[in-house]
Coordinates of C-alpha atoms in Angstrom, one line a residue:
M1 CA -138.6 21.7 -63.7
L2 CA -139.5 18.1 -63.1
R3 CA -140.5 18.8 -59.5
K4 CA -142.9 21.5 -60.6
E5 CA -144.3 19.1 -63.2
W6 CA -145.1 16.6 -60.5
E7 CA -146.7 19.3 -58.5
R8 CA -148.7 20.3 -61.5
R9 CA -150.0 16.7 -62.0
L10 CA -150.8 16.3 -58.3
G11 CA -152.7 19.6 -58.5
G12 CA -154.9 18.8 -61.4
G13 CA -153.0 21.2 -63.5
R14 CA -152.4 24.0 -61.0
F15 CA -149.2 24.7 -58.9
L16 CA -147.4 27.4 -57.1
W17 CA -144.1 28.9 -57.9
G18 CA -142.2 30.8 -55.3
I19 CA -140.8 34.3 -56.0
N20 CA -139.0 36.7 -53.6
Q21 CA -141.2 39.8 -53.9
P22 CA -144.9 40.7 -54.4
L23 CA -146.5 41.8 -57.6
G24 CA -148.7 44.4 -55.9
S25 CA -151.8 45.5 -57.6
S26 CA -150.1 45.3 -61.2
A27 CA -151.3 41.8 -61.8
Q28 CA -155.0 42.6 -61.2
V29 CA -154.6 45.8 -63.3
A30 CA -153.1 43.8 -66.2
A31 CA -155.6 41.0 -65.9
H32 CA -158.6 43.4 -66.0
R33 CA -157.1 44.9 -69.1
T34 CA -156.4 41.9 -71.1
G35 CA -158.5 39.1 -69.5
S36 CA -155.6 36.8 -68.6
L37 CA -152.0 36.8 -67.6
L38 CA -149.0 34.7 -68.7
A39 CA -146.0 33.9 -66.5
L40 CA -142.9 33.9 -68.8
F41 CA -139.8 32.3 -67.3
S42 CA -136.3 33.2 -68.4
P43 CA -133.1 31.4 -67.6
V44 CA -131.0 32.7 -64.9
A45 CA -128.4 34.8 -66.6
S46 CA -125.8 35.2 -63.7
R47 CA -123.4 32.5 -62.5
V48 CA -123.7 31.2 -59.0
R49 CA -121.3 32.9 -56.6
P50 CA -118.9 30.8 -54.9
G51 CA -120.5 31.6 -51.4
E52 CA -123.8 30.4 -52.8
R53 CA -122.5 26.8 -53.6
K54 CA -122.3 26.0 -49.8
R55 CA -125.2 23.9 -48.7
A56 CA -127.2 25.7 -46.0
D57 CA -130.6 25.3 -44.4
A58 CA -133.5 26.8 -46.1
L59 CA -137.1 27.6 -45.4
L60 CA -140.1 25.5 -46.3
W61 CA -143.3 27.5 -46.6
N62 CA -146.6 25.8 -45.3
A63 CA -149.3 28.4 -45.7
W64 CA -150.6 31.4 -47.5
I65 CA -152.5 34.5 -46.5
D66 CA -155.8 35.4 -48.2
A67 CA -157.3 38.8 -49.0
S68 CA -159.0 39.1 -45.6
G69 CA -155.8 38.2 -43.8
Q70 CA -156.7 34.6 -42.8
V71 CA -154.0 31.9 -42.7
R72 CA -154.7 29.0 -45.0
P73 CA -152.6 25.7 -45.3
L74 CA -151.1 25.1 -48.7
P75 CA -152.0 21.7 -50.4
P76 CA -149.9 18.9 -48.8
H77 CA -148.1 18.2 -52.1
T78 CA -146.8 21.7 -52.5
F79 CA -143.2 22.2 -51.9
I80 CA -142.0 25.7 -51.9
A81 CA -138.5 26.5 -50.5
S82 CA -136.5 29.7 -50.2
R83 CA -133.3 30.7 -48.8
A84 CA -133.4 31.4 -45.0
T85 CA -131.5 34.7 -45.2
L86 CA -131.6 37.7 -47.5
P87 CA -128.5 38.9 -49.4
S88 CA -128.0 41.4 -46.6
G89 CA -127.7 38.6 -44.1
R90 CA -131.1 39.4 -42.4
R91 CA -133.5 36.5 -41.8
R92 CA -136.2 36.1 -44.4
E93 CA -139.5 37.1 -43.2
Q94 CA -141.6 37.2 -46.3
H95 CA -142.0 35.0 -49.6
Y96 CA -144.6 34.9 -52.2
A97 CA -145.8 32.5 -54.9
L98 CA -147.4 32.7 -58.4
V99 CA -150.7 30.9 -58.9
C100 CA -149.8 28.9 -62.1
A101 CA -151.8 26.7 -64.3
S102 CA -151.0 24.5 -67.5
S103 CA -153.2 21.9 -69.1
T104 CA -150.1 20.3 -70.7
A105 CA -146.9 18.9 -69.3
L106 CA -144.2 21.5 -68.3
T107 CA -141.2 21.4 -70.6
V108 CA -138.1 23.6 -70.7
G109 CA -137.7 25.5 -74.1
T110 CA -139.8 27.7 -76.3
Q111 CA -139.3 29.6 -79.5
L112 CA -140.2 32.8 -78.0
R113 CA -137.7 35.5 -77.1
V114 CA -137.9 38.6 -75.0
F115 CA -136.5 41.9 -75.9
P116 CA -136.1 43.8 -72.6
E117 CA -135.8 47.3 -74.1
H118 CA -139.4 46.9 -75.2
L119 CA -140.8 45.9 -71.8
R120 CA -142.4 48.4 -69.4
S121 CA -143.5 47.9 -65.8
V122 CA -147.3 48.1 -65.6
S123 CA -147.0 49.9 -62.3
T124 CA -144.6 52.6 -63.2
G125 CA -144.3 52.6 -67.1
K126 CA -140.5 52.4 -66.7
P127 CA -138.1 49.9 -68.1
L128 CA -137.2 46.9 -65.9
G129 CA -134.2 47.0 -63.6
V130 CA -131.3 44.8 -64.5
A131 CA -131.7 42.7 -61.2
Q132 CA -135.5 42.6 -61.2
G133 CA -136.5 39.0 -60.5
A134 CA -140.2 39.2 -61.2
A135 CA -142.5 42.0 -62.6
V136 CA -145.8 42.5 -64.5
V137 CA -145.0 44.2 -67.8
D138 CA -146.4 45.5 -71.0
C139 CA -144.8 45.0 -74.3
V140 CA -144.4 48.2 -76.3
G141 CA -144.1 48.1 -80.0
R142 CA -145.1 45.3 -82.5
A143 CA -143.3 42.0 -82.8
K144 CA -141.8 43.0 -86.2
E145 CA -140.4 46.1 -84.7
Q146 CA -138.6 44.7 -81.8
T147 CA -134.9 45.0 -82.1
G148 CA -131.8 45.0 -79.9
R149 CA -130.6 42.6 -77.3
S150 CA -133.0 39.6 -76.6
Y151 CA -132.9 36.3 -74.7
P152 CA -134.9 33.2 -74.9
L153 CA -137.7 32.1 -72.7
A154 CA -137.6 28.8 -70.9
L155 CA -141.2 28.3 -69.9
S156 CA -144.7 29.9 -70.4
V157 CA -147.7 29.1 -68.2
E158 CA -150.9 30.8 -67.5
L159 CA -151.6 32.7 -64.1
E160 CA -154.9 32.3 -62.3
A161 CA -156.7 34.8 -60.0
P162 CA -155.4 35.9 -57.5
Y163 CA -152.3 35.5 -59.6
F164 CA -149.9 35.6 -56.6
V165 CA -150.2 35.0 -52.8
R166 CA -148.2 35.8 -49.8
L167 CA -146.8 32.7 -48.0
A168 CA -146.7 32.1 -44.3
Q169 CA -145.6 29.6 -41.6
P170 CA -142.2 28.8 -42.7
C171 CA -140.2 26.0 -41.0
V172 CA -136.5 25.2 -41.2
L173 CA -135.6 22.9 -44.0
K174 CA -132.3 21.2 -43.3
A175 CA -129.8 21.1 -46.1
R176 CA -129.7 17.3 -46.1
D177 CA -133.5 17.1 -46.5
L178 CA -133.5 19.6 -49.4
A179 CA -130.7 17.5 -50.9
D180 CA -132.8 14.4 -50.6
V181 CA -135.7 16.2 -52.5
N182 CA -133.2 17.3 -55.2
N183 CA -131.7 13.9 -55.6
A184 CA -135.1 12.2 -55.9
T185 CA -136.1 14.8 -58.6
R186 CA -132.9 14.3 -60.6
A187 CA -133.3 10.5 -60.4
G188 CA -137.0 10.8 -61.6
D189 CA -138.2 9.1 -58.6
F190 CA -141.8 10.2 -58.2
D191 CA -142.8 7.9 -55.4
R192 CA -139.7 9.1 -53.3
F193 CA -140.5 12.7 -53.9
V194 CA -144.1 12.3 -52.8
E195 CA -142.9 10.5 -49.7
L196 CA -140.3 13.1 -48.8
V197 CA -142.7 16.0 -49.3
A198 CA -145.3 14.3 -47.1
R199 CA -142.8 13.9 -44.3
L200 CA -141.4 17.3 -44.5
R201 CA -144.7 19.2 -44.8
G202 CA -146.0 17.0 -41.9
R203 CA -143.4 18.9 -39.8
S204 CA -145.1 22.2 -40.4
P205 CA -145.7 24.7 -37.7
T206 CA -148.8 24.3 -35.5
D207 CA -149.9 28.0 -35.7
T208 CA -153.5 28.3 -35.5
V209 CA -155.2 28.5 -39.0
R210 CA -157.8 31.2 -38.5
G211 CA -161.3 31.7 -39.8
V212 CA -163.7 29.7 -41.9
T213 CA -163.7 31.7 -45.2
R214 CA -163.4 29.7 -48.4
D215 CA -160.0 28.5 -49.2
L216 CA -158.1 29.7 -52.4
F217 CA -157.9 26.1 -53.4
D218 CA -161.6 25.4 -52.9
V219 CA -162.8 28.0 -55.4
A220 CA -163.2 27.1 -59.2
P221 CA -160.7 29.1 -61.3
I222 CA -163.5 30.8 -63.2
E223 CA -165.1 32.0 -60.0
T224 CA -161.9 33.5 -58.7
A225 CA -161.1 35.0 -62.0
A226 CA -164.4 36.8 -62.2
A227 CA -163.5 39.0 -59.4
Y228 CA -160.5 40.4 -61.2
V229 CA -161.2 40.5 -64.9
A230 CA -163.6 42.3 -67.0
P231 CA -166.9 40.5 -67.7
A232 CA -166.2 40.2 -71.4
H233 CA -163.1 38.0 -70.6
V234 CA -165.0 35.5 -68.3
V235 CA -166.8 33.5 -71.1
R236 CA -163.4 32.9 -72.9
L237 CA -162.0 31.6 -69.7
R238 CA -164.8 29.2 -69.3
H239 CA -163.8 27.2 -72.5
R240 CA -160.2 26.5 -71.6
P241 CA -159.1 22.9 -71.8
A242 CA -159.0 20.9 -68.7
A243 CA -155.9 19.3 -67.4
E244 CA -155.3 15.7 -67.5
H245 CA -156.3 13.4 -64.6
P246 CA -153.8 13.8 -61.6
R247 CA -153.1 10.0 -61.4
E248 CA -155.7 9.5 -58.7
L249 CA -153.2 10.6 -56.1
T250 CA -154.9 13.6 -54.7
G251 CA -157.8 15.9 -55.2
D252 CA -157.4 19.0 -57.4
L253 CA -155.1 21.7 -56.2
F254 CA -158.1 24.1 -55.9
D255 CA -160.5 21.3 -54.6
L256 CA -158.6 20.7 -51.4
G257 CA -160.7 21.9 -48.3
P258 CA -159.0 23.4 -45.4
A259 CA -159.3 20.2 -43.4
E260 CA -157.9 18.1 -46.1
A261 CA -155.0 20.5 -47.1
A262 CA -155.2 21.6 -43.2
A263 CA -148.5 37.7 -69.0
F264 CA -148.6 39.4 -72.8
G265 CA -150.5 42.5 -71.9
G266 CA -149.4 42.0 -68.4
V267 CA -146.6 39.4 -68.0
A268 CA -145.1 38.1 -64.8
Q269 CA -141.5 37.4 -65.6
P270 CA -139.6 35.5 -62.8
R271 CA -136.3 33.7 -63.4
I272 CA -136.0 30.1 -63.5
G273 CA -134.6 28.8 -60.3
R274 CA -135.6 27.5 -56.8
A275 CA -139.3 27.6 -56.4

């Protein structure tokens, strides 16, 4: 969690959180209906399998793909890693990220609880699957009427348009390099973390970044949101509190140009884990 807090500070309140599957059009549908989306993170319920404890190389993602298919570099302080292979053993080809925002520091622990029996997928209207990692959901029934099994929420942040993006240009992240990043985080060594991420992201692929369309991180949040939410919600979004200053270390996450960088109503509910 501390690593994402550092990324949030470096991004002026905005950061990306990696997820394994896309949200489809459900995020836009829910945002248009409610005006905003929250990402609610629950703790990982399952134990780590013995085979998963072995240190292995991972993938470090360096770019994202916009709505027109253009490849855009991620901000240089962004660190999104994933396993290099799928559970089936096949090589991972795709990965995604939630576009998150928080005006306050990220801390684990809330007083909110989720009742899974009262959640319905926005896209299908059906209950969530047991192994579903991320989904956009509606909550059916009032809070006082919710009964049955429940579990606590670890973190709640806001999602900003376009809510999630597809990532691109992965490079191999050696197990020792990932361990170095994790060790710096556990030690609370911010300067070491920044140094490591700058070095690792500097090794990113040299694929051509196409086109000259505006970068996701150039556009003000309210401008991107206006394309997805109902007009009545835009005024409310304009009055959200601003995040604290990101320690003069970089520009805002959404202010970095291509040359520099090279929900309840709808709720995205990924599990806390590697991002």
